[in-house]
PDB file of C-alpha atoms in Angstrom:
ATOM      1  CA  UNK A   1      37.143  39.656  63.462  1.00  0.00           C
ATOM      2  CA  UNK A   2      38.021  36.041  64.216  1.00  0.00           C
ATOM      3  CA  UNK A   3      42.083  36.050  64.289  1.00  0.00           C
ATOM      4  CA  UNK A   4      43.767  32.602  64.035  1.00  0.00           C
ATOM      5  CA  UNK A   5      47.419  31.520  64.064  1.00  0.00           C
ATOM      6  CA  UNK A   6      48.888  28.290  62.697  1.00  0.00           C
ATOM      7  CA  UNK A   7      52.194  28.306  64.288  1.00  0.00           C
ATOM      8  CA  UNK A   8      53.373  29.960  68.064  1.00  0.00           C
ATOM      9  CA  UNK A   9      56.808  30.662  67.911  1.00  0.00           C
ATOM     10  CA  UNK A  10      58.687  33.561  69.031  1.00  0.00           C
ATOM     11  CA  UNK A  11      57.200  35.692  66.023  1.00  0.00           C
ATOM     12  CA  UNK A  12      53.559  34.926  66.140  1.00  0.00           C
ATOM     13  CA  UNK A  13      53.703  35.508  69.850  1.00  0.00           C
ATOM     14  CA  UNK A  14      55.091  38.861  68.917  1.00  0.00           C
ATOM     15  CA  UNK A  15      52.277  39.586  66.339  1.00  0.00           C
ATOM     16  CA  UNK A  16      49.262  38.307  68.526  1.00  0.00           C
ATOM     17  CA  UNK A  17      50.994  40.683  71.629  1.00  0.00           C
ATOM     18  CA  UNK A  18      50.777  43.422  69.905  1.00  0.00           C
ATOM     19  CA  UNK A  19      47.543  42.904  68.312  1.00  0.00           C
ATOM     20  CA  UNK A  20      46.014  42.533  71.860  1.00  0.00           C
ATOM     21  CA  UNK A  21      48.160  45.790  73.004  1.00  0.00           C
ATOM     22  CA  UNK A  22      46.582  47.738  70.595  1.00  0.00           C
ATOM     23  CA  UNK A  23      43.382  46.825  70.652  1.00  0.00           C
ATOM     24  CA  UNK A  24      42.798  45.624  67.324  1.00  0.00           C
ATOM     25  CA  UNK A  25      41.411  42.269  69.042  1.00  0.00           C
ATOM     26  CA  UNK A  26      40.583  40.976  72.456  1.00  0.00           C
ATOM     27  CA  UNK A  27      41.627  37.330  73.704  1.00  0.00           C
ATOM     28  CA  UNK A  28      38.362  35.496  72.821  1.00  0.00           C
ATOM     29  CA  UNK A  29      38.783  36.367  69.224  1.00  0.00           C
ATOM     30  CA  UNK A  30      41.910  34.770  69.052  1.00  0.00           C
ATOM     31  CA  UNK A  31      42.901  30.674  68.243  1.00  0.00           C
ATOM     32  CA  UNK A  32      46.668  29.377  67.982  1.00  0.00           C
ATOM     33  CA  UNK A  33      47.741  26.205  67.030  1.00  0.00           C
ATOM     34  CA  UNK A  34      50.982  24.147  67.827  1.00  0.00           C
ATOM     35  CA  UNK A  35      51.512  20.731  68.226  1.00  0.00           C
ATOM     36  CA  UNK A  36      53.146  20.680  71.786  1.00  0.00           C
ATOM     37  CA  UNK A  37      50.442  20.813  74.358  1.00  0.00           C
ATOM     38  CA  UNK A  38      52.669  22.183  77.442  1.00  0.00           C
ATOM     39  CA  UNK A  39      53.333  25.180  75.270  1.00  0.00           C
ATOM     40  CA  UNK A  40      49.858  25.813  74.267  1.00  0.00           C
ATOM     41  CA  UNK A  41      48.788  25.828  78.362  1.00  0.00           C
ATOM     42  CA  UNK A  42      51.165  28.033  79.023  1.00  0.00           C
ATOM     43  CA  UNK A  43      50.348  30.642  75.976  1.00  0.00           C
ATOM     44  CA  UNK A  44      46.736  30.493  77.376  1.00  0.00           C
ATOM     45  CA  UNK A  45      47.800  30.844  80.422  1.00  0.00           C
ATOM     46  CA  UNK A  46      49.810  34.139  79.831  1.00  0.00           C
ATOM     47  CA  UNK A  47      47.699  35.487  76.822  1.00  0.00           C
ATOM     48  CA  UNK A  48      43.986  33.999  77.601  1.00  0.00           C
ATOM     49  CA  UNK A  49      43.934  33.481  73.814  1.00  0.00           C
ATOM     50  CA  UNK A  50      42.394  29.854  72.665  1.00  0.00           C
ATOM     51  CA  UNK A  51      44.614  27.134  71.757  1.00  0.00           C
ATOM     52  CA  UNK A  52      44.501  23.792  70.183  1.00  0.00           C
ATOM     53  CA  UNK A  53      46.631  21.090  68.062  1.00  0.00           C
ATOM     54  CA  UNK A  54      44.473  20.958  65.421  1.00  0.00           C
ATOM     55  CA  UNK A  55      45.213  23.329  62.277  1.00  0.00           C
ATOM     56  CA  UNK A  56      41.774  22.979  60.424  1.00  0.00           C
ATOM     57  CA  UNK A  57      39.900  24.111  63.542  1.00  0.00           C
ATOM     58  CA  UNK A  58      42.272  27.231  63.264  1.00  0.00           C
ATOM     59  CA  UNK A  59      41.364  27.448  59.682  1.00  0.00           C
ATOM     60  CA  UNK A  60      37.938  26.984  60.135  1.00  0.00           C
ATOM     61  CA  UNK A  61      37.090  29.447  62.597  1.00  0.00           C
ATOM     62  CA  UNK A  62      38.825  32.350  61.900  1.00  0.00           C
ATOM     63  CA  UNK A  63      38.126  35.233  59.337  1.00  0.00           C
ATOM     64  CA  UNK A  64      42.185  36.258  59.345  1.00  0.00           C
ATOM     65  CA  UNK A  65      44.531  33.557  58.992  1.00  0.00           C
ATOM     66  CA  UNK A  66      48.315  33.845  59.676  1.00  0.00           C
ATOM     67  CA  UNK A  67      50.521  30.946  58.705  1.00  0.00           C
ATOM     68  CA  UNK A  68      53.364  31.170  60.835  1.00  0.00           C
ATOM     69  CA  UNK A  69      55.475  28.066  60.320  1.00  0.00           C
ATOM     70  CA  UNK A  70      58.706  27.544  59.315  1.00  0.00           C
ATOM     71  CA  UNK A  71      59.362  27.577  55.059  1.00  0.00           C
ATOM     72  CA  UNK A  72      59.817  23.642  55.210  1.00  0.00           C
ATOM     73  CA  UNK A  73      56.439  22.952  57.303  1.00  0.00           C
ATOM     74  CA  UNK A  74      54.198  25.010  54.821  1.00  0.00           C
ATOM     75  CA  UNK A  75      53.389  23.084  52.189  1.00  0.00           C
ATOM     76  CA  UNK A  76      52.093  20.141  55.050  1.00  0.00           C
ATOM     77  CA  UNK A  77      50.313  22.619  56.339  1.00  0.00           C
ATOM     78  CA  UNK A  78      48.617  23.883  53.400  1.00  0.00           C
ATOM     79  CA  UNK A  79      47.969  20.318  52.021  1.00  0.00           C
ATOM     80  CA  UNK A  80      46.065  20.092  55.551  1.00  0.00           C
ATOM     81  CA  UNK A  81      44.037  22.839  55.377  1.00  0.00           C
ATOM     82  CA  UNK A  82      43.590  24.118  51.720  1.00  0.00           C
ATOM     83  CA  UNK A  83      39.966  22.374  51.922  1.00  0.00           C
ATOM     84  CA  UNK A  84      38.505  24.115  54.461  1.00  0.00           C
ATOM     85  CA  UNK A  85      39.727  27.759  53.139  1.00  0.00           C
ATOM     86  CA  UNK A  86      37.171  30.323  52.055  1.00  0.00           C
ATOM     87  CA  UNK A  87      37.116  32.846  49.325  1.00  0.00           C
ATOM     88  CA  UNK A  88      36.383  35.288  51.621  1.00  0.00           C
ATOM     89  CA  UNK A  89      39.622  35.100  54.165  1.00  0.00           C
ATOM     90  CA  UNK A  90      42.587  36.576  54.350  1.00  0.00           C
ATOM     91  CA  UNK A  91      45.292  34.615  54.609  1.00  0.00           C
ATOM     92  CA  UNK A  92      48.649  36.188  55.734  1.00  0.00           C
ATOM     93  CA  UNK A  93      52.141  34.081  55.354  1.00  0.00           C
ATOM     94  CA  UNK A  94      55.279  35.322  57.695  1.00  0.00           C
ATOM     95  CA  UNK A  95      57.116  32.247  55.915  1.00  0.00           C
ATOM     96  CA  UNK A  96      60.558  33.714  54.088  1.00  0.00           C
ATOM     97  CA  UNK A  97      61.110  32.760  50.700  1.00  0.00           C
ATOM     98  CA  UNK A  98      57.882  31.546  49.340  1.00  0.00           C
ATOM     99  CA  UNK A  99      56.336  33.796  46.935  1.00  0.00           C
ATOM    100  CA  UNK A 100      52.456  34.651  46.670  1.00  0.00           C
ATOM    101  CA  UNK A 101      52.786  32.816  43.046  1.00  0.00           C
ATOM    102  CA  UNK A 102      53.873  29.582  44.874  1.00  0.00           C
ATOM    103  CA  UNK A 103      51.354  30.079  47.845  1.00  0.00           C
ATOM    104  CA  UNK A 104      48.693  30.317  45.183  1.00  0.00           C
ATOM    105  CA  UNK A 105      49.782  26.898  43.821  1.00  0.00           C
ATOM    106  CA  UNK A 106      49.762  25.288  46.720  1.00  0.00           C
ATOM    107  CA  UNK A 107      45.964  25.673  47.693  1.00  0.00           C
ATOM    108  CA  UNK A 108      44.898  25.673  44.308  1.00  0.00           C
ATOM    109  CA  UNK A 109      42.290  27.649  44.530  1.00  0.00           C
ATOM    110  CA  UNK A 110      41.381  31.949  44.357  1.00  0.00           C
ATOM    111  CA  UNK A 111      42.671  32.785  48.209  1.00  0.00           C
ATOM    112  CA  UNK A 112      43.255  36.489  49.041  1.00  0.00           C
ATOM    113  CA  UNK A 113      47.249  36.186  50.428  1.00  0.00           C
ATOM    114  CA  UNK A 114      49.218  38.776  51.725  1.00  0.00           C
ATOM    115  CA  UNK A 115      52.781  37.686  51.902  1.00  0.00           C
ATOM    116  CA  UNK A 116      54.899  39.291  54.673  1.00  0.00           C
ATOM    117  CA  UNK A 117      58.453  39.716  56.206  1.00  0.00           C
ATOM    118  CA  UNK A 118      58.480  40.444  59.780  1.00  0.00           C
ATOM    119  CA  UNK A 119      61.848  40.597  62.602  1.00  0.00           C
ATOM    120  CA  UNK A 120      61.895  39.469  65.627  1.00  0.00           C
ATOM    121  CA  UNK A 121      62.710  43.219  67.474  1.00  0.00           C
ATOM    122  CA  UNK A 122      58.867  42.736  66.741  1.00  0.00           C
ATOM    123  CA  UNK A 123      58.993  40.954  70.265  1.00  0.00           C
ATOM    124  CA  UNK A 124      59.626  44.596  71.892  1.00  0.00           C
ATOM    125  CA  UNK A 125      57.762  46.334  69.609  1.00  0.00           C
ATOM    126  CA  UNK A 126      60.421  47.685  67.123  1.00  0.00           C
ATOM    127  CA  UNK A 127      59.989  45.656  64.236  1.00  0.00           C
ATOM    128  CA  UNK A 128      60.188  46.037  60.526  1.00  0.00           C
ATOM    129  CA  UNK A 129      57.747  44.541  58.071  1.00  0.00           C
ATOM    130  CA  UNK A 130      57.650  44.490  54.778  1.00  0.00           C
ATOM    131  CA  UNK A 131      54.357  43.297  53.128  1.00  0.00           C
ATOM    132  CA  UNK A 132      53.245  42.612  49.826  1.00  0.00           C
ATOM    133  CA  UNK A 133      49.689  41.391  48.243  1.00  0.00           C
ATOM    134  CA  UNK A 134      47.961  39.322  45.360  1.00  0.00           C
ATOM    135  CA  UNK A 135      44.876  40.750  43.381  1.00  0.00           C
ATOM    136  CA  UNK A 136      42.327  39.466  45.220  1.00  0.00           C
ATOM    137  CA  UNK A 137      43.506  41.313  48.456  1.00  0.00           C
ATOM    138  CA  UNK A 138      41.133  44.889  48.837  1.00  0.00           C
ATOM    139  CA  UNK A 139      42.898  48.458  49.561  1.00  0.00           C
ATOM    140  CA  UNK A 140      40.974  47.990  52.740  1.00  0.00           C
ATOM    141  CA  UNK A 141      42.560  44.842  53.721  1.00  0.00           C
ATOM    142  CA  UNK A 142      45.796  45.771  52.966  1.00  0.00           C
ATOM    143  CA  UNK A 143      45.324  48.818  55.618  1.00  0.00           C
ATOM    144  CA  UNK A 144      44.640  46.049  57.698  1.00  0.00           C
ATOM    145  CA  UNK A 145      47.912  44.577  57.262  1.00  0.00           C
ATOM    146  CA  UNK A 146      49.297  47.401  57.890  1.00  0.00           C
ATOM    147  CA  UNK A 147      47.442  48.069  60.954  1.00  0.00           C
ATOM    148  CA  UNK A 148      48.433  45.090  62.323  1.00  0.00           C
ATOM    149  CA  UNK A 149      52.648  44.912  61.676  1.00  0.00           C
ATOM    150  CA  UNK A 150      52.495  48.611  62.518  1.00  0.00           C
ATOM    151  CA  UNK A 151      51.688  47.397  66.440  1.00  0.00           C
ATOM    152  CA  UNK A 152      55.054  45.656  66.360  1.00  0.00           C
ATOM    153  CA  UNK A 153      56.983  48.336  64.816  1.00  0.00           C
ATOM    154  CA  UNK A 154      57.504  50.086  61.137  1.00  0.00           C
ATOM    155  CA  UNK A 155      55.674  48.376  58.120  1.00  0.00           C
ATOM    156  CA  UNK A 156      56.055  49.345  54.514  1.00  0.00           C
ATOM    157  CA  UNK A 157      54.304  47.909  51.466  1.00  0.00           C
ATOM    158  CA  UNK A 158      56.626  47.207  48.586  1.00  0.00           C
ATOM    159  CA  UNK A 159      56.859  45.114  45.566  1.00  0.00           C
ATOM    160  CA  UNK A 160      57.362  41.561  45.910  1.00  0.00           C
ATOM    161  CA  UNK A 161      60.487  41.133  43.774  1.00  0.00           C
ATOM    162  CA  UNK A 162      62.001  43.207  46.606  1.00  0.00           C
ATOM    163  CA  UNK A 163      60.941  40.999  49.417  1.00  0.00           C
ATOM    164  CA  UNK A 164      64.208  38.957  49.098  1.00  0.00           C
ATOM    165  CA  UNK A 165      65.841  41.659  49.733  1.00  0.00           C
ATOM    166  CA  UNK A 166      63.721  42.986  52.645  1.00  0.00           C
ATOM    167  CA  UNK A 167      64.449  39.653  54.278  1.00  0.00           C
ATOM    168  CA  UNK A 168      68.281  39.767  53.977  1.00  0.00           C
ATOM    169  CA  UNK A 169      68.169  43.631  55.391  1.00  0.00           C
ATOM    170  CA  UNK A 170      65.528  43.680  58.009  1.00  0.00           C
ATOM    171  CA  UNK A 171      65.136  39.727  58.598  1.00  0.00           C
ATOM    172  CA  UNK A 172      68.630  38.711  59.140  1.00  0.00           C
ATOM    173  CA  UNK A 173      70.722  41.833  59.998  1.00  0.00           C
ATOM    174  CA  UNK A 174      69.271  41.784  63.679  1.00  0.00           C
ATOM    175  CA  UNK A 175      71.729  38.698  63.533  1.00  0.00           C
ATOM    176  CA  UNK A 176      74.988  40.570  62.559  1.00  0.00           C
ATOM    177  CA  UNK A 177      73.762  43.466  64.784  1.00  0.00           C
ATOM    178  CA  UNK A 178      73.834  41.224  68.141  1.00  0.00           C
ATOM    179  CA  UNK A 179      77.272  39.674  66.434  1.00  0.00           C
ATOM    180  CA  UNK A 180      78.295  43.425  66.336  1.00  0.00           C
ATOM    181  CA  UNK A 181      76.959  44.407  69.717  1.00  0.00           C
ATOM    182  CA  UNK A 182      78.929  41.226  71.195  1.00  0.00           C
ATOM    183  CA  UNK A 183      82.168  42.409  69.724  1.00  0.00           C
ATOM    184  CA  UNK A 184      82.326  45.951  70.730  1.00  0.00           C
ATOM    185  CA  UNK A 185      81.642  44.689  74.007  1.00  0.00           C
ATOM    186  CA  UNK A 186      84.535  42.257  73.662  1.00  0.00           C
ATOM    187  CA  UNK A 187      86.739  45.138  72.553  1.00  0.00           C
ATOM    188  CA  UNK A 188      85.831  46.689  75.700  1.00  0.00           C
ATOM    189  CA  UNK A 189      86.115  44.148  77.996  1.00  0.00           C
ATOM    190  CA  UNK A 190      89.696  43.978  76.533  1.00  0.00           C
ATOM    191  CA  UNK A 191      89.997  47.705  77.691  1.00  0.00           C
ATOM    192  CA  UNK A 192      88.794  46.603  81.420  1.00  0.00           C
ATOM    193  CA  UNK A 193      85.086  47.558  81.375  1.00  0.00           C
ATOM    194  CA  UNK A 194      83.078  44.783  83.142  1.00  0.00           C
ATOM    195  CA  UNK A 195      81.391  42.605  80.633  1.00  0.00           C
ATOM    196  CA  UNK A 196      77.349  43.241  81.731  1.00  0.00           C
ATOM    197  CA  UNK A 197      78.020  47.051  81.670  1.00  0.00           C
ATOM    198  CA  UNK A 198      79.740  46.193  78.336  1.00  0.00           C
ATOM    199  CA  UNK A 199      77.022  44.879  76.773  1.00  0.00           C
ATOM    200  CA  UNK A 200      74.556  47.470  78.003  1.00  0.00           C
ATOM    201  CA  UNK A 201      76.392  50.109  76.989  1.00  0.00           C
ATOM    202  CA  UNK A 202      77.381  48.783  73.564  1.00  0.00           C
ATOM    203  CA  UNK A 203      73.428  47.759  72.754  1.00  0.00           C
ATOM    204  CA  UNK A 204      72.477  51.478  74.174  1.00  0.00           C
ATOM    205  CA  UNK A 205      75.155  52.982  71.694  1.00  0.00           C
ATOM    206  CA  UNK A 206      73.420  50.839  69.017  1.00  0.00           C
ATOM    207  CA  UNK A 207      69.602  52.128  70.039  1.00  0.00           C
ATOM    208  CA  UNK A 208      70.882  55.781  70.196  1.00  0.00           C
ATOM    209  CA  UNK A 209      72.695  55.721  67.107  1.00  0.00           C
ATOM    210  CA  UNK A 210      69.282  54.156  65.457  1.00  0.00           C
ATOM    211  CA  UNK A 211      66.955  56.641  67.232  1.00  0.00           C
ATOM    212  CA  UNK A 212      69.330  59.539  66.015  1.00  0.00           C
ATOM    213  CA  UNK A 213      69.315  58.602  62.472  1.00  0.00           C
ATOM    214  CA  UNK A 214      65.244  57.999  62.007  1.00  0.00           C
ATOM    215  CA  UNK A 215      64.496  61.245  63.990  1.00  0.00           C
ATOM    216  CA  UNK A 216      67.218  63.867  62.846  1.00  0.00           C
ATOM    217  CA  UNK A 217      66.326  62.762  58.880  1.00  0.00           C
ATOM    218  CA  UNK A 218      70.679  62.855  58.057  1.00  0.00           C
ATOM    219  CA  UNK A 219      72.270  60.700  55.947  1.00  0.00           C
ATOM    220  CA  UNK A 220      74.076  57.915  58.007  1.00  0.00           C
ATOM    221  CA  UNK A 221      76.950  59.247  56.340  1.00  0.00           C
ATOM    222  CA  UNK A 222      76.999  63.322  58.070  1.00  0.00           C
ATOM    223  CA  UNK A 223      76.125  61.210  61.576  1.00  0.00           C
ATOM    224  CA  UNK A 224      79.395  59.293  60.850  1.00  0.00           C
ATOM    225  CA  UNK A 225      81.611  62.574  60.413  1.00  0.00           C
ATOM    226  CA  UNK A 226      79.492  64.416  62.765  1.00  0.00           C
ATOM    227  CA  UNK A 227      82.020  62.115  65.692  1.00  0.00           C
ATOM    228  CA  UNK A 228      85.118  62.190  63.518  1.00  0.00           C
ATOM    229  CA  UNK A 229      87.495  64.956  64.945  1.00  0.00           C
ATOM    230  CA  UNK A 230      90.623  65.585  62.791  1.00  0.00           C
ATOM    231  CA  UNK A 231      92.892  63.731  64.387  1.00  0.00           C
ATOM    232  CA  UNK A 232      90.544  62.069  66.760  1.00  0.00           C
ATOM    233  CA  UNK A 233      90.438  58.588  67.997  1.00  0.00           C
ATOM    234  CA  UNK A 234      87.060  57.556  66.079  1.00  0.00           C
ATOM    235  CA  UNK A 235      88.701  58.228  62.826  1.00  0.00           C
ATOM    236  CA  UNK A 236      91.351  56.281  63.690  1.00  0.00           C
ATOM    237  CA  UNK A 237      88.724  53.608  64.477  1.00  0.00           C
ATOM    238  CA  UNK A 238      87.019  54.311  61.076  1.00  0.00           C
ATOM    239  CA  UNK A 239      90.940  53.385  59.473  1.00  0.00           C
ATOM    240  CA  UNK A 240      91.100  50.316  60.649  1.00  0.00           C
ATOM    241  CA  UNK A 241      87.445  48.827  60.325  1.00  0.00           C
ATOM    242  CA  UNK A 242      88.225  50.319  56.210  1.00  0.00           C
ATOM    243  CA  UNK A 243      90.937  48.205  56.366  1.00  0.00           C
ATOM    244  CA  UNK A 244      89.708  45.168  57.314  1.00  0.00           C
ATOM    245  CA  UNK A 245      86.630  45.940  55.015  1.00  0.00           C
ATOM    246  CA  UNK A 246      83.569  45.846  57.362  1.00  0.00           C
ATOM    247  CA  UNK A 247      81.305  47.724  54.857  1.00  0.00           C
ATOM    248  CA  UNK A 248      82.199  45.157  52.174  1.00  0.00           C
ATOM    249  CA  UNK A 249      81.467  42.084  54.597  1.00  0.00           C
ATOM    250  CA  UNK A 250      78.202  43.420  55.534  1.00  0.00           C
ATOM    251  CA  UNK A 251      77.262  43.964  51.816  1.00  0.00           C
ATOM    252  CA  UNK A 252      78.744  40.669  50.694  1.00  0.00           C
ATOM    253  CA  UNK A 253      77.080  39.106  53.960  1.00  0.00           C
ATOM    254  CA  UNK A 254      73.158  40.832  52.727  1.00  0.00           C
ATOM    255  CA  UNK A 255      73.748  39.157  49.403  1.00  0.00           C
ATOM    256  CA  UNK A 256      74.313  35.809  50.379  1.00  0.00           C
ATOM    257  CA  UNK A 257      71.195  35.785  52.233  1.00  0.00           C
ATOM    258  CA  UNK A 258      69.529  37.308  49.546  1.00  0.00           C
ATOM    259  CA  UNK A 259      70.445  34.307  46.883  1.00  0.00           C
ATOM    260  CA  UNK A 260      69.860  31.334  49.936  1.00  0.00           C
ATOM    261  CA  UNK A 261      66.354  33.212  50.095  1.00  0.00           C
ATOM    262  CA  UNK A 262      65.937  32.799  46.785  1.00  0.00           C
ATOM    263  CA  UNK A 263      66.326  29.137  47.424  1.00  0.00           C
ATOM    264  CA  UNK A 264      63.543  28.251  49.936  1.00  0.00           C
TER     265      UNK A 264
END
């Protein structure tokens, strides 16, 4: 299978690494396009995947398509290749906020689309997909799909009126989770703990704590009282982050990206 990739930023590169890590395609079969030529060198360099600047040689020659630009670049993009698209590709958007029913519009024409909505811990393999499909995309295919995101990490199929929402959660939140990691580590700086061993430790604490959750199958909740001592200084922590209504800002925080998704 011919794999090509109209867009090379940080996420396709994630995508194309891990399909060549697992196998599911070998260099040769794959073509990525970007307009800056110094970055294509050096992705054939590294990768010793084909490159070129031109989109509708991507389109042309492969039998998977991903469209990996930004929301604002698509629709150029699909005006510039929508002619050369055949029935029988699959086409696979990573862009947030446009919907299969407005990707359909845009080429005008029956396309099999699967819509997607990757993160970038996808870059060290931990990511979290969620992917959805239109009608003309086969049971088969959409194992493919899920083939594919599950090299870079978890992938679920769910309903697109969801995908929103799958954006604000697993799209975004890697955002407040650095902005978390940064201020624990502040916090202990503050308590006298050099700041690289800070941040090490604090990002560990955050990889445990996730690794702990998935594999023991509790509730976040019975972790959470699980360190609580009566008494205890993590209780006391608990008081205060109630107080100045963490949980609230984080769910306030997931909504508002949820509506300015809904605006793309």
């Amino acid at each position: 299978m011919k794999v090509g990739m109209i867009g090379a930023g940080n996420m396709a590169e994630a995508i194309w690494g891990g399909m060549l890590h697992s196998g599911f395609c070998k260099p040769e079969d794959i073509i990525v396009s970007r307009r800056s030529e110094a970055a294509l060198e050096k992705i054939q360099s590294q990768y010793g995947i084909r490159t070129t600047t031109d989109n509708v040689q991507v389109a042309k020659e492969c039998d998977l398509l991903f469209l990996a630009v930004k929301p604002q670049f698509l629709n150029t993009v699909i005006t510039e290749i929508k002619e050369v698209i055949r029935e029988e590709q699959i086409l696979i958007s990573i862009a947030a906020g446009k919907t299969i029913e407005w990707l359909e519009a845009a080429f005008a024409k029956p396309i099999k689309l699967i819509r997607t909505m990757p993160n970038t811990p996808a870059l060290v393999g931990e990511g979290c997909t969620g992917i959805c499909a239109n009608e003309q995309v086969s049971e088969e295919e959409k194992e493919l799909a899920l083939q594919i995101f599950a090299s870079v990490g978890k992938a679920f199929f769910i309903e697109e009126r969801l995908m929103d929402t799958v954006g604000a959660l697993s799209g975004s939140s890697p955002a407040y989770v650095f902005m978390m990691i940064e201020a624990m580590a502040d916090g202990a700086v503050a308590g006298g703990l050099p700041r690289t061993q800070a941040i090490e430790m604090a990002a560990q604490t955050f990889l445990g704590s996730a690794k702990l959750l998935l594999e023991s199958g509790k509730h976040p909740g019975q972790l959470k009282d699980m360190v609580c001592s009566p008494g205890g200084t993590t209780i006391r922590g608990l008081q205060v982050l109630e107080e100045r209504a963490l949980r609230g800002a984080i769910i306030d925080a997931l909504q508002a990206c949820i509506e300015q998704s809904k605006k793309l």
